[in-house]
Amino acid sequence: MISLAQGKENPPAAKSLGEMEVAVSRILRIGVLTSTAIIAFGLFLLFLHDGLAVAHVSQILHSPPSTPTYPATLGELLRESARGNPAAIIAFGLVLLIATPALRVAATVFLFLREGDRLYAAITLIVLVVLMLSFFLGEAGF
């Protein structure tokens, strides 16, 4: 690739950096588009199932604890999504949307390692660990 500013070919590091940026942007794009499609499908099923009727807030707040409105665990989320539960499908799309940046950070660690840049791979790995800790500590209620 010819650089317009210098009039000579770009070094291999610049080319691989461009490839990394494309790979990372592809992960983000695929994650957002996939989660959007899943959420839209869940909304479609919700409207198909319930029509345009929306439950009153008091019905949601006063539902018995033995019958949760939304799946509480990842296993329930996957099981209910496979059964076609619209709320679970929408929640699955939201989980995927939230997980997309974490997947991007994880992919970046591997891309830096592939490029042989251990320092940036280590820094990115620390960011990934902090990100995962925030997810799990938030789930635990801390």
PDB file of N, CA and C in Angstrom, residues 24-121:
ATOM      1  N   VAL A  24     -11.321  -5.906  14.629  1.00  0.00           N
ATOM      2  CA  VAL A  24     -12.012  -5.439  15.826  1.00  0.00           C
ATOM      3  C   VAL A  24     -13.333  -4.772  15.451  1.00  0.00           C
ATOM      4  N   SER A  25     -13.320  -3.950  14.410  1.00  0.00           N
ATOM      5  CA  SER A  25     -14.565  -3.289  14.000  1.00  0.00           C
ATOM      6  C   SER A  25     -15.576  -4.304  13.483  1.00  0.00           C
ATOM      7  N   ARG A  26     -15.098  -5.360  12.869  1.00  0.00           N
ATOM      8  CA  ARG A  26     -15.990  -6.419  12.377  1.00  0.00           C
ATOM      9  C   ARG A  26     -16.680  -7.116  13.548  1.00  0.00           C
ATOM     10  N   ILE A  27     -15.932  -7.370  14.630  1.00  0.00           N
ATOM     11  CA  ILE A  27     -16.514  -7.995  15.822  1.00  0.00           C
ATOM     12  C   ILE A  27     -17.613  -7.116  16.396  1.00  0.00           C
ATOM     13  N   LEU A  28     -17.333  -5.822  16.508  1.00  0.00           N
ATOM     14  CA  LEU A  28     -18.340  -4.900  17.043  1.00  0.00           C
ATOM     15  C   LEU A  28     -19.569  -4.835  16.141  1.00  0.00           C
ATOM     16  N   ARG A  29     -19.345  -4.742  14.851  1.00  0.00           N
ATOM     17  CA  ARG A  29     -20.451  -4.640  13.908  1.00  0.00           C
ATOM     18  C   ARG A  29     -21.323  -5.898  13.941  1.00  0.00           C
ATOM     19  N   ILE A  30     -20.694  -7.065  13.905  1.00  0.00           N
ATOM     20  CA  ILE A  30     -21.439  -8.323  13.923  1.00  0.00           C
ATOM     21  C   ILE A  30     -22.206  -8.470  15.242  1.00  0.00           C
ATOM     22  N   GLY A  31     -21.565  -8.124  16.349  1.00  0.00           N
ATOM     23  CA  GLY A  31     -22.230  -8.224  17.648  1.00  0.00           C
ATOM     24  C   GLY A  31     -23.445  -7.330  17.756  1.00  0.00           C
ATOM     25  N   VAL A  32     -23.303  -6.082  17.319  1.00  0.00           N
ATOM     26  CA  VAL A  32     -24.423  -5.136  17.398  1.00  0.00           C
ATOM     27  C   VAL A  32     -25.549  -5.541  16.447  1.00  0.00           C
ATOM     28  N   LEU A  33     -25.205  -5.906  15.228  1.00  0.00           N
ATOM     29  CA  LEU A  33     -26.240  -6.292  14.271  1.00  0.00           C
ATOM     30  C   LEU A  33     -26.960  -7.573  14.693  1.00  0.00           C
ATOM     31  N   THR A  34     -26.215  -8.539  15.200  1.00  0.00           N
ATOM     32  CA  THR A  34     -26.826  -9.792  15.646  1.00  0.00           C
ATOM     33  C   THR A  34     -27.742  -9.554  16.838  1.00  0.00           C
ATOM     34  N   SER A  35     -27.268  -8.782  17.818  1.00  0.00           N
ATOM     35  CA  SER A  35     -28.104  -8.517  18.985  1.00  0.00           C
ATOM     36  C   SER A  35     -29.341  -7.711  18.596  1.00  0.00           C
ATOM     37  N   THR A  36     -29.191  -6.775  17.665  1.00  0.00           N
ATOM     38  CA  THR A  36     -30.345  -6.003  17.204  1.00  0.00           C
ATOM     39  C   THR A  36     -31.369  -6.910  16.531  1.00  0.00           C
ATOM     40  N   ALA A  37     -30.910  -7.831  15.711  1.00  0.00           N
ATOM     41  CA  ALA A  37     -31.817  -8.762  15.034  1.00  0.00           C
ATOM     42  C   ALA A  37     -32.529  -9.663  16.046  1.00  0.00           C
ATOM     43  N   ILE A  38     -31.805 -10.125  17.061  1.00  0.00           N
ATOM     44  CA  ILE A  38     -32.410 -10.994  18.079  1.00  0.00           C
ATOM     45  C   ILE A  38     -33.452 -10.225  18.883  1.00  0.00           C
ATOM     46  N   ILE A  39     -33.127  -8.990  19.282  1.00  0.00           N
ATOM     47  CA  ILE A  39     -34.074  -8.171  20.037  1.00  0.00           C
ATOM     48  C   ILE A  39     -35.313  -7.877  19.186  1.00  0.00           C
ATOM     49  N   ALA A  40     -35.105  -7.545  17.917  1.00  0.00           N
ATOM     50  CA  ALA A  40     -36.244  -7.269  17.032  1.00  0.00           C
ATOM     51  C   ALA A  40     -37.117  -8.512  16.866  1.00  0.00           C
ATOM     52  N   PHE A  41     -36.492  -9.680  16.752  1.00  0.00           N
ATOM     53  CA  PHE A  41     -37.247 -10.924  16.640  1.00  0.00           C
ATOM     54  C   PHE A  41     -38.053 -11.172  17.916  1.00  0.00           C
ATOM     55  N   GLY A  42     -37.426 -10.938  19.080  1.00  0.00           N
ATOM     56  CA  GLY A  42     -38.140 -11.093  20.347  1.00  0.00           C
ATOM     57  C   GLY A  42     -39.307 -10.132  20.467  1.00  0.00           C
ATOM     58  N   LEU A  43     -39.122  -8.891  20.020  1.00  0.00           N
ATOM     59  CA  LEU A  43     -40.217  -7.922  20.040  1.00  0.00           C
ATOM     60  C   LEU A  43     -41.339  -8.353  19.096  1.00  0.00           C
ATOM     61  N   PHE A  44     -40.961  -8.861  17.934  1.00  0.00           N
ATOM     62  CA  PHE A  44     -41.954  -9.360  16.981  1.00  0.00           C
ATOM     63  C   PHE A  44     -42.779 -10.483  17.617  1.00  0.00           C
ATOM     64  N   LEU A  45     -42.093 -11.429  18.269  1.00  0.00           N
ATOM     65  CA  LEU A  45     -42.810 -12.524  18.931  1.00  0.00           C
ATOM     66  C   LEU A  45     -43.677 -12.015  20.069  1.00  0.00           C
ATOM     67  N   LEU A  46     -43.196 -11.012  20.790  1.00  0.00           N
ATOM     68  CA  LEU A  46     -43.965 -10.444  21.882  1.00  0.00           C
ATOM     69  C   LEU A  46     -45.260  -9.829  21.367  1.00  0.00           C
ATOM     70  N   PHE A  47     -45.170  -9.044  20.302  1.00  0.00           N
ATOM     71  CA  PHE A  47     -46.361  -8.433  19.733  1.00  0.00           C
ATOM     72  C   PHE A  47     -47.270  -9.473  19.083  1.00  0.00           C
ATOM     73  N   LEU A  48     -46.666 -10.511  18.516  1.00  0.00           N
ATOM     74  CA  LEU A  48     -47.448 -11.580  17.916  1.00  0.00           C
ATOM     75  C   LEU A  48     -48.217 -12.349  18.991  1.00  0.00           C
ATOM     76  N   HIS A  49     -47.555 -12.572  20.112  1.00  0.00           N
ATOM     77  CA  HIS A  49     -48.137 -13.343  21.212  1.00  0.00           C
ATOM     78  C   HIS A  49     -49.147 -12.519  22.006  1.00  0.00           C
ATOM     79  N   ASP A  50     -48.777 -11.298  22.385  1.00  0.00           N
ATOM     80  CA  ASP A  50     -49.613 -10.483  23.262  1.00  0.00           C
ATOM     81  C   ASP A  50     -50.356  -9.371  22.538  1.00  0.00           C
ATOM     82  N   GLY A  51     -50.158  -9.231  21.265  1.00  0.00           N
ATOM     83  CA  GLY A  51     -50.758  -8.107  20.548  1.00  0.00           C
ATOM     84  C   GLY A  51     -50.132  -6.819  21.031  1.00  0.00           C
ATOM     85  N   LEU A  52     -50.884  -5.767  21.019  1.00  0.00           N
ATOM     86  CA  LEU A  52     -50.361  -4.492  21.499  1.00  0.00           C
ATOM     87  C   LEU A  52     -50.701  -4.254  22.960  1.00  0.00           C
ATOM     88  N   ALA A  53     -51.285  -5.262  23.628  1.00  0.00           N
ATOM     89  CA  ALA A  53     -51.616  -5.130  25.046  1.00  0.00           C
ATOM     90  C   ALA A  53     -50.339  -5.158  25.866  1.00  0.00           C
ATOM     91  N   VAL A  54     -50.243  -4.225  26.777  1.00  0.00           N
ATOM     92  CA  VAL A  54     -49.075  -4.147  27.650  1.00  0.00           C
ATOM     93  C   VAL A  54     -49.550  -4.354  29.075  1.00  0.00           C
ATOM     94  N   ALA A  55     -48.865  -5.214  29.804  1.00  0.00           N
ATOM     95  CA  ALA A  55     -49.247  -5.487  31.186  1.00  0.00           C
ATOM     96  C   ALA A  55     -49.071  -4.232  32.027  1.00  0.00           C
ATOM     97  N   HIS A  56     -49.963  -4.060  32.957  1.00  0.00           N
ATOM     98  CA  HIS A  56     -49.852  -2.927  33.868  1.00  0.00           C
ATOM     99  C   HIS A  56     -48.661  -3.161  34.788  1.00  0.00           C
ATOM    100  N   VAL A  57     -48.000  -2.093  35.188  1.00  0.00           N
ATOM    101  CA  VAL A  57     -46.797  -2.200  36.021  1.00  0.00           C
ATOM    102  C   VAL A  57     -47.104  -2.946  37.315  1.00  0.00           C
ATOM    103  N   SER A  58     -48.265  -2.740  37.890  1.00  0.00           N
ATOM    104  CA  SER A  58     -48.596  -3.409  39.147  1.00  0.00           C
ATOM    105  C   SER A  58     -48.666  -4.920  38.967  1.00  0.00           C
ATOM    106  N   GLN A  59     -49.075  -5.398  37.781  1.00  0.00           N
ATOM    107  CA  GLN A  59     -49.105  -6.837  37.532  1.00  0.00           C
ATOM    108  C   GLN A  59     -47.699  -7.412  37.519  1.00  0.00           C
ATOM    109  N   ILE A  60     -46.754  -6.665  36.974  1.00  0.00           N
ATOM    110  CA  ILE A  60     -45.368  -7.127  36.918  1.00  0.00           C
ATOM    111  C   ILE A  60     -44.751  -7.099  38.312  1.00  0.00           C
ATOM    112  N   LEU A  61     -44.996  -6.013  39.059  1.00  0.00           N
ATOM    113  CA  LEU A  61     -44.386  -5.864  40.376  1.00  0.00           C
ATOM    114  C   LEU A  61     -44.958  -6.834  41.392  1.00  0.00           C
ATOM    115  N   HIS A  62     -46.219  -7.229  41.247  1.00  0.00           N
ATOM    116  CA  HIS A  62     -46.860  -8.085  42.234  1.00  0.00           C
ATOM    117  C   HIS A  62     -46.974  -9.533  41.789  1.00  0.00           C
ATOM    118  N   SER A  63     -46.192  -9.927  40.785  1.00  0.00           N
ATOM    119  CA  SER A  63     -46.238 -11.324  40.355  1.00  0.00           C
ATOM    120  C   SER A  63     -45.597 -12.193  41.432  1.00  0.00           C
ATOM    121  N   PRO A  64     -46.091 -13.405  41.620  1.00  0.00           N
ATOM    122  CA  PRO A  64     -45.536 -14.281  42.655  1.00  0.00           C
ATOM    123  C   PRO A  64     -44.069 -14.600  42.372  1.00  0.00           C
ATOM    124  N   PRO A  65     -43.249 -14.681  43.414  1.00  0.00           N
ATOM    125  CA  PRO A  65     -41.821 -14.945  43.213  1.00  0.00           C
ATOM    126  C   PRO A  65     -41.536 -16.327  42.636  1.00  0.00           C
ATOM    127  N   SER A  66     -42.473 -17.252  42.731  1.00  0.00           N
ATOM    128  CA  SER A  66     -42.225 -18.602  42.204  1.00  0.00           C
ATOM    129  C   SER A  66     -42.279 -18.633  40.670  1.00  0.00           C
ATOM    130  N   THR A  67     -42.879 -17.627  40.057  1.00  0.00           N
ATOM    131  CA  THR A  67     -42.935 -17.579  38.600  1.00  0.00           C
ATOM    132  C   THR A  67     -42.225 -16.314  38.114  1.00  0.00           C
ATOM    133  N   PRO A  68     -40.912 -16.395  37.931  1.00  0.00           N
ATOM    134  CA  PRO A  68     -40.183 -15.200  37.510  1.00  0.00           C
ATOM    135  C   PRO A  68     -40.616 -14.740  36.121  1.00  0.00           C
ATOM    136  N   THR A  69     -40.657 -13.421  35.943  1.00  0.00           N
ATOM    137  CA  THR A  69     -41.053 -12.851  34.662  1.00  0.00           C
ATOM    138  C   THR A  69     -39.948 -13.038  33.632  1.00  0.00           C
ATOM    139  N   TYR A  70     -38.710 -12.916  34.070  1.00  0.00           N
ATOM    140  CA  TYR A  70     -37.567 -13.036  33.180  1.00  0.00           C
ATOM    141  C   TYR A  70     -36.646 -14.128  33.699  1.00  0.00           C
ATOM    142  N   PRO A  71     -35.917 -14.773  32.813  1.00  0.00           N
ATOM    143  CA  PRO A  71     -34.953 -15.789  33.261  1.00  0.00           C
ATOM    144  C   PRO A  71     -33.899 -15.161  34.169  1.00  0.00           C
ATOM    145  N   ALA A  72     -33.544 -15.893  35.229  1.00  0.00           N
ATOM    146  CA  ALA A  72     -32.607 -15.356  36.216  1.00  0.00           C
ATOM    147  C   ALA A  72     -31.175 -15.859  36.014  1.00  0.00           C
ATOM    148  N   THR A  73     -31.001 -16.970  35.327  1.00  0.00           N
ATOM    149  CA  THR A  73     -29.662 -17.511  35.104  1.00  0.00           C
ATOM    150  C   THR A  73     -29.421 -17.658  33.603  1.00  0.00           C
ATOM    151  N   LEU A  74     -28.164 -17.859  33.254  1.00  0.00           N
ATOM    152  CA  LEU A  74     -27.824 -18.045  31.847  1.00  0.00           C
ATOM    153  C   LEU A  74     -28.469 -19.308  31.283  1.00  0.00           C
ATOM    154  N   GLY A  75     -28.511 -20.362  32.087  1.00  0.00           N
ATOM    155  CA  GLY A  75     -29.157 -21.600  31.646  1.00  0.00           C
ATOM    156  C   GLY A  75     -30.636 -21.402  31.363  1.00  0.00           C
ATOM    157  N   GLU A  76     -31.320 -20.684  32.280  1.00  0.00           N
ATOM    158  CA  GLU A  76     -32.740 -20.388  32.056  1.00  0.00           C
ATOM    159  C   GLU A  76     -32.927 -19.513  30.822  1.00  0.00           C
ATOM    160  N   LEU A  77     -32.029 -18.566  30.655  1.00  0.00           N
ATOM    161  CA  LEU A  77     -32.113 -17.663  29.500  1.00  0.00           C
ATOM    162  C   LEU A  77     -32.026 -18.448  28.195  1.00  0.00           C
ATOM    163  N   LEU A  78     -31.064 -19.352  28.106  1.00  0.00           N
ATOM    164  CA  LEU A  78     -30.900 -20.155  26.896  1.00  0.00           C
ATOM    165  C   LEU A  78     -32.072 -21.111  26.692  1.00  0.00           C
ATOM    166  N   ARG A  79     -32.509 -21.739  27.786  1.00  0.00           N
ATOM    167  CA  ARG A  79     -33.623 -22.697  27.701  1.00  0.00           C
ATOM    168  C   ARG A  79     -34.914 -21.992  27.280  1.00  0.00           C
ATOM    169  N   GLU A  80     -35.210 -20.863  27.907  1.00  0.00           N
ATOM    170  CA  GLU A  80     -36.432 -20.128  27.582  1.00  0.00           C
ATOM    171  C   GLU A  80     -36.364 -19.510  26.186  1.00  0.00           C
ATOM    172  N   SER A  81     -35.184 -19.088  25.772  1.00  0.00           N
ATOM    173  CA  SER A  81     -35.025 -18.561  24.412  1.00  0.00           C
ATOM    174  C   SER A  81     -35.295 -19.653  23.388  1.00  0.00           C
ATOM    175  N   ALA A  82     -34.792 -20.858  23.659  1.00  0.00           N
ATOM    176  CA  ALA A  82     -35.018 -21.977  22.744  1.00  0.00           C
ATOM    177  C   ALA A  82     -36.493 -22.367  22.689  1.00  0.00           C
ATOM    178  N   ARG A  83     -37.211 -22.126  23.772  1.00  0.00           N
ATOM    179  CA  ARG A  83     -38.651 -22.418  23.800  1.00  0.00           C
ATOM    180  C   ARG A  83     -39.472 -21.346  23.093  1.00  0.00           C
ATOM    181  N   GLY A  84     -38.839 -20.233  22.760  1.00  0.00           N
ATOM    182  CA  GLY A  84     -39.553 -19.168  22.062  1.00  0.00           C
ATOM    183  C   GLY A  84     -40.170 -18.129  22.970  1.00  0.00           C
ATOM    184  N   ASN A  85     -39.737 -18.063  24.225  1.00  0.00           N
ATOM    185  CA  ASN A  85     -40.230 -17.059  25.164  1.00  0.00           C
ATOM    186  C   ASN A  85     -39.750 -15.680  24.701  1.00  0.00           C
ATOM    187  N   PRO A  86     -40.654 -14.776  24.314  1.00  0.00           N
ATOM    188  CA  PRO A  86     -40.241 -13.479  23.779  1.00  0.00           C
ATOM    189  C   PRO A  86     -39.379 -12.665  24.743  1.00  0.00           C
ATOM    190  N   ALA A  87     -39.734 -12.668  26.034  1.00  0.00           N
ATOM    191  CA  ALA A  87     -38.952 -11.909  27.016  1.00  0.00           C
ATOM    192  C   ALA A  87     -37.533 -12.465  27.117  1.00  0.00           C
ATOM    193  N   ALA A  88     -37.394 -13.775  27.069  1.00  0.00           N
ATOM    194  CA  ALA A  88     -36.071 -14.397  27.142  1.00  0.00           C
ATOM    195  C   ALA A  88     -35.254 -14.095  25.884  1.00  0.00           C
ATOM    196  N   ILE A  89     -35.912 -14.074  24.742  1.00  0.00           N
ATOM    197  CA  ILE A  89     -35.205 -13.769  23.489  1.00  0.00           C
ATOM    198  C   ILE A  89     -34.704 -12.328  23.507  1.00  0.00           C
ATOM    199  N   ILE A  90     -35.538 -11.415  23.984  1.00  0.00           N
ATOM    200  CA  ILE A  90     -35.112 -10.012  24.091  1.00  0.00           C
ATOM    201  C   ILE A  90     -33.961  -9.894  25.078  1.00  0.00           C
ATOM    202  N   ALA A  91     -34.067 -10.576  26.218  1.00  0.00           N
ATOM    203  CA  ALA A  91     -32.990 -10.544  27.216  1.00  0.00           C
ATOM    204  C   ALA A  91     -31.705 -11.141  26.647  1.00  0.00           C
ATOM    205  N   PHE A  92     -31.830 -12.210  25.854  1.00  0.00           N
ATOM    206  CA  PHE A  92     -30.651 -12.815  25.226  1.00  0.00           C
ATOM    207  C   PHE A  92     -29.964 -11.818  24.284  1.00  0.00           C
ATOM    208  N   GLY A  93     -30.763 -11.086  23.517  1.00  0.00           N
ATOM    209  CA  GLY A  93     -30.199 -10.061  22.646  1.00  0.00           C
ATOM    210  C   GLY A  93     -29.488  -8.973  23.429  1.00  0.00           C
ATOM    211  N   LEU A  94     -30.049  -8.594  24.570  1.00  0.00           N
ATOM    212  CA  LEU A  94     -29.414  -7.575  25.411  1.00  0.00           C
ATOM    213  C   LEU A  94     -28.110  -8.092  26.021  1.00  0.00           C
ATOM    214  N   VAL A  95     -28.116  -9.358  26.445  1.00  0.00           N
ATOM    215  CA  VAL A  95     -26.879  -9.947  26.985  1.00  0.00           C
ATOM    216  C   VAL A  95     -25.796  -9.979  25.910  1.00  0.00           C
ATOM    217  N   LEU A  96     -26.179 -10.339  24.701  1.00  0.00           N
ATOM    218  CA  LEU A  96     -25.223 -10.349  23.595  1.00  0.00           C
ATOM    219  C   LEU A  96     -24.692  -8.941  23.319  1.00  0.00           C
ATOM    220  N   LEU A  97     -25.571  -7.951  23.375  1.00  0.00           N
ATOM    221  CA  LEU A  97     -25.153  -6.572  23.161  1.00  0.00           C
ATOM    222  C   LEU A  97     -24.171  -6.122  24.241  1.00  0.00           C
ATOM    223  N   ILE A  98     -24.423  -6.501  25.482  1.00  0.00           N
ATOM    224  CA  ILE A  98     -23.528  -6.151  26.584  1.00  0.00           C
ATOM    225  C   ILE A  98     -22.204  -6.902  26.464  1.00  0.00           C
ATOM    226  N   ALA A  99     -22.240  -8.135  25.983  1.00  0.00           N
ATOM    227  CA  ALA A  99     -21.031  -8.952  25.874  1.00  0.00           C
ATOM    228  C   ALA A  99     -20.150  -8.558  24.694  1.00  0.00           C
ATOM    229  N   THR A 100     -20.691  -7.848  23.723  1.00  0.00           N
ATOM    230  CA  THR A 100     -19.937  -7.511  22.514  1.00  0.00           C
ATOM    231  C   THR A 100     -18.639  -6.746  22.804  1.00  0.00           C
ATOM    232  N   PRO A 101     -18.651  -5.697  23.623  1.00  0.00           N
ATOM    233  CA  PRO A 101     -17.374  -5.013  23.908  1.00  0.00           C
ATOM    234  C   PRO A 101     -16.358  -5.910  24.627  1.00  0.00           C
ATOM    235  N   ALA A 102     -16.846  -6.800  25.491  1.00  0.00           N
ATOM    236  CA  ALA A 102     -15.936  -7.723  26.166  1.00  0.00           C
ATOM    237  C   ALA A 102     -15.302  -8.690  25.165  1.00  0.00           C
ATOM    238  N   LEU A 103     -16.092  -9.148  24.196  1.00  0.00           N
ATOM    239  CA  LEU A 103     -15.545 -10.006  23.146  1.00  0.00           C
ATOM    240  C   LEU A 103     -14.510  -9.261  22.313  1.00  0.00           C
ATOM    241  N   ARG A 104     -14.754  -7.982  22.100  1.00  0.00           N
ATOM    242  CA  ARG A 104     -13.805  -7.158  21.355  1.00  0.00           C
ATOM    243  C   ARG A 104     -12.481  -7.056  22.104  1.00  0.00           C
ATOM    244  N   VAL A 105     -12.549  -6.852  23.414  1.00  0.00           N
ATOM    245  CA  VAL A 105     -11.321  -6.758  24.218  1.00  0.00           C
ATOM    246  C   VAL A 105     -10.587  -8.094  24.208  1.00  0.00           C
ATOM    247  N   ALA A 106     -11.331  -9.200  24.339  1.00  0.00           N
ATOM    248  CA  ALA A 106     -10.698 -10.524  24.307  1.00  0.00           C
ATOM    249  C   ALA A 106     -10.034 -10.779  22.957  1.00  0.00           C
ATOM    250  N   ALA A 107     -10.697 -10.406  21.883  1.00  0.00           N
ATOM    251  CA  ALA A 107     -10.104 -10.583  20.554  1.00  0.00           C
ATOM    252  C   ALA A 107      -8.854  -9.727  20.394  1.00  0.00           C
ATOM    253  N   THR A 108      -8.868  -8.547  20.975  1.00  0.00           N
ATOM    254  CA  THR A 108      -7.716  -7.661  20.876  1.00  0.00           C
ATOM    255  C   THR A 108      -6.503  -8.264  21.579  1.00  0.00           C
ATOM    256  N   VAL A 109      -6.731  -8.956  22.696  1.00  0.00           N
ATOM    257  CA  VAL A 109      -5.620  -9.635  23.382  1.00  0.00           C
ATOM    258  C   VAL A 109      -4.958 -10.615  22.420  1.00  0.00           C
ATOM    259  N   PHE A 110      -5.757 -11.432  21.757  1.00  0.00           N
ATOM    260  CA  PHE A 110      -5.199 -12.429  20.829  1.00  0.00           C
ATOM    261  C   PHE A 110      -4.547 -11.775  19.616  1.00  0.00           C
ATOM    262  N   LEU A 111      -5.114 -10.677  19.149  1.00  0.00           N
ATOM    263  CA  LEU A 111      -4.503  -9.981  18.009  1.00  0.00           C
ATOM    264  C   LEU A 111      -3.148  -9.394  18.381  1.00  0.00           C
ATOM    265  N   PHE A 112      -3.039  -8.824  19.583  1.00  0.00           N
ATOM    266  CA  PHE A 112      -1.748  -8.305  20.026  1.00  0.00           C
ATOM    267  C   PHE A 112      -0.731  -9.436  20.199  1.00  0.00           C
ATOM    268  N   LEU A 113      -1.181 -10.566  20.728  1.00  0.00           N
ATOM    269  CA  LEU A 113      -0.268 -11.705  20.875  1.00  0.00           C
ATOM    270  C   LEU A 113       0.188 -12.212  19.511  1.00  0.00           C
ATOM    271  N   ARG A 114      -0.721 -12.251  18.556  1.00  0.00           N
ATOM    272  CA  ARG A 114      -0.362 -12.691  17.207  1.00  0.00           C
ATOM    273  C   ARG A 114       0.674 -11.759  16.581  1.00  0.00           C
ATOM    274  N   GLU A 115       0.556 -10.475  16.891  1.00  0.00           N
ATOM    275  CA  GLU A 115       1.511  -9.498  16.372  1.00  0.00           C
ATOM    276  C   GLU A 115       2.829  -9.507  17.149  1.00  0.00           C
ATOM    277  N   GLY A 116       2.862 -10.232  18.278  1.00  0.00           N
ATOM    278  CA  GLY A 116       4.074 -10.291  19.079  1.00  0.00           C
ATOM    279  C   GLY A 116       4.239  -9.117  20.031  1.00  0.00           C
ATOM    280  N   ASP A 117       3.191  -8.347  20.247  1.00  0.00           N
ATOM    281  CA  ASP A 117       3.249  -7.186  21.130  1.00  0.00           C
ATOM    282  C   ASP A 117       2.765  -7.597  22.515  1.00  0.00           C
ATOM    283  N   ARG A 118       3.690  -8.101  23.319  1.00  0.00           N
ATOM    284  CA  ARG A 118       3.342  -8.640  24.634  1.00  0.00           C
ATOM    285  C   ARG A 118       2.892  -7.558  25.611  1.00  0.00           C
ATOM    286  N   LEU A 119       3.481  -6.372  25.523  1.00  0.00           N
ATOM    287  CA  LEU A 119       3.118  -5.298  26.445  1.00  0.00           C
ATOM    288  C   LEU A 119       1.646  -4.915  26.272  1.00  0.00           C
ATOM    289  N   TYR A 120       1.230  -4.648  25.042  1.00  0.00           N
ATOM    290  CA  TYR A 120      -0.165  -4.275  24.816  1.00  0.00           C
ATOM    291  C   TYR A 120      -1.108  -5.447  25.064  1.00  0.00           C
ATOM    292  N   ALA A 121      -0.654  -6.659  24.813  1.00  0.00           N
ATOM    293  CA  ALA A 121      -1.472  -7.831  25.126  1.00  0.00           C
ATOM    294  C   ALA A 121      -1.696  -7.926  26.634  1.00  0.00           C
TER     295      ALA A 121
END
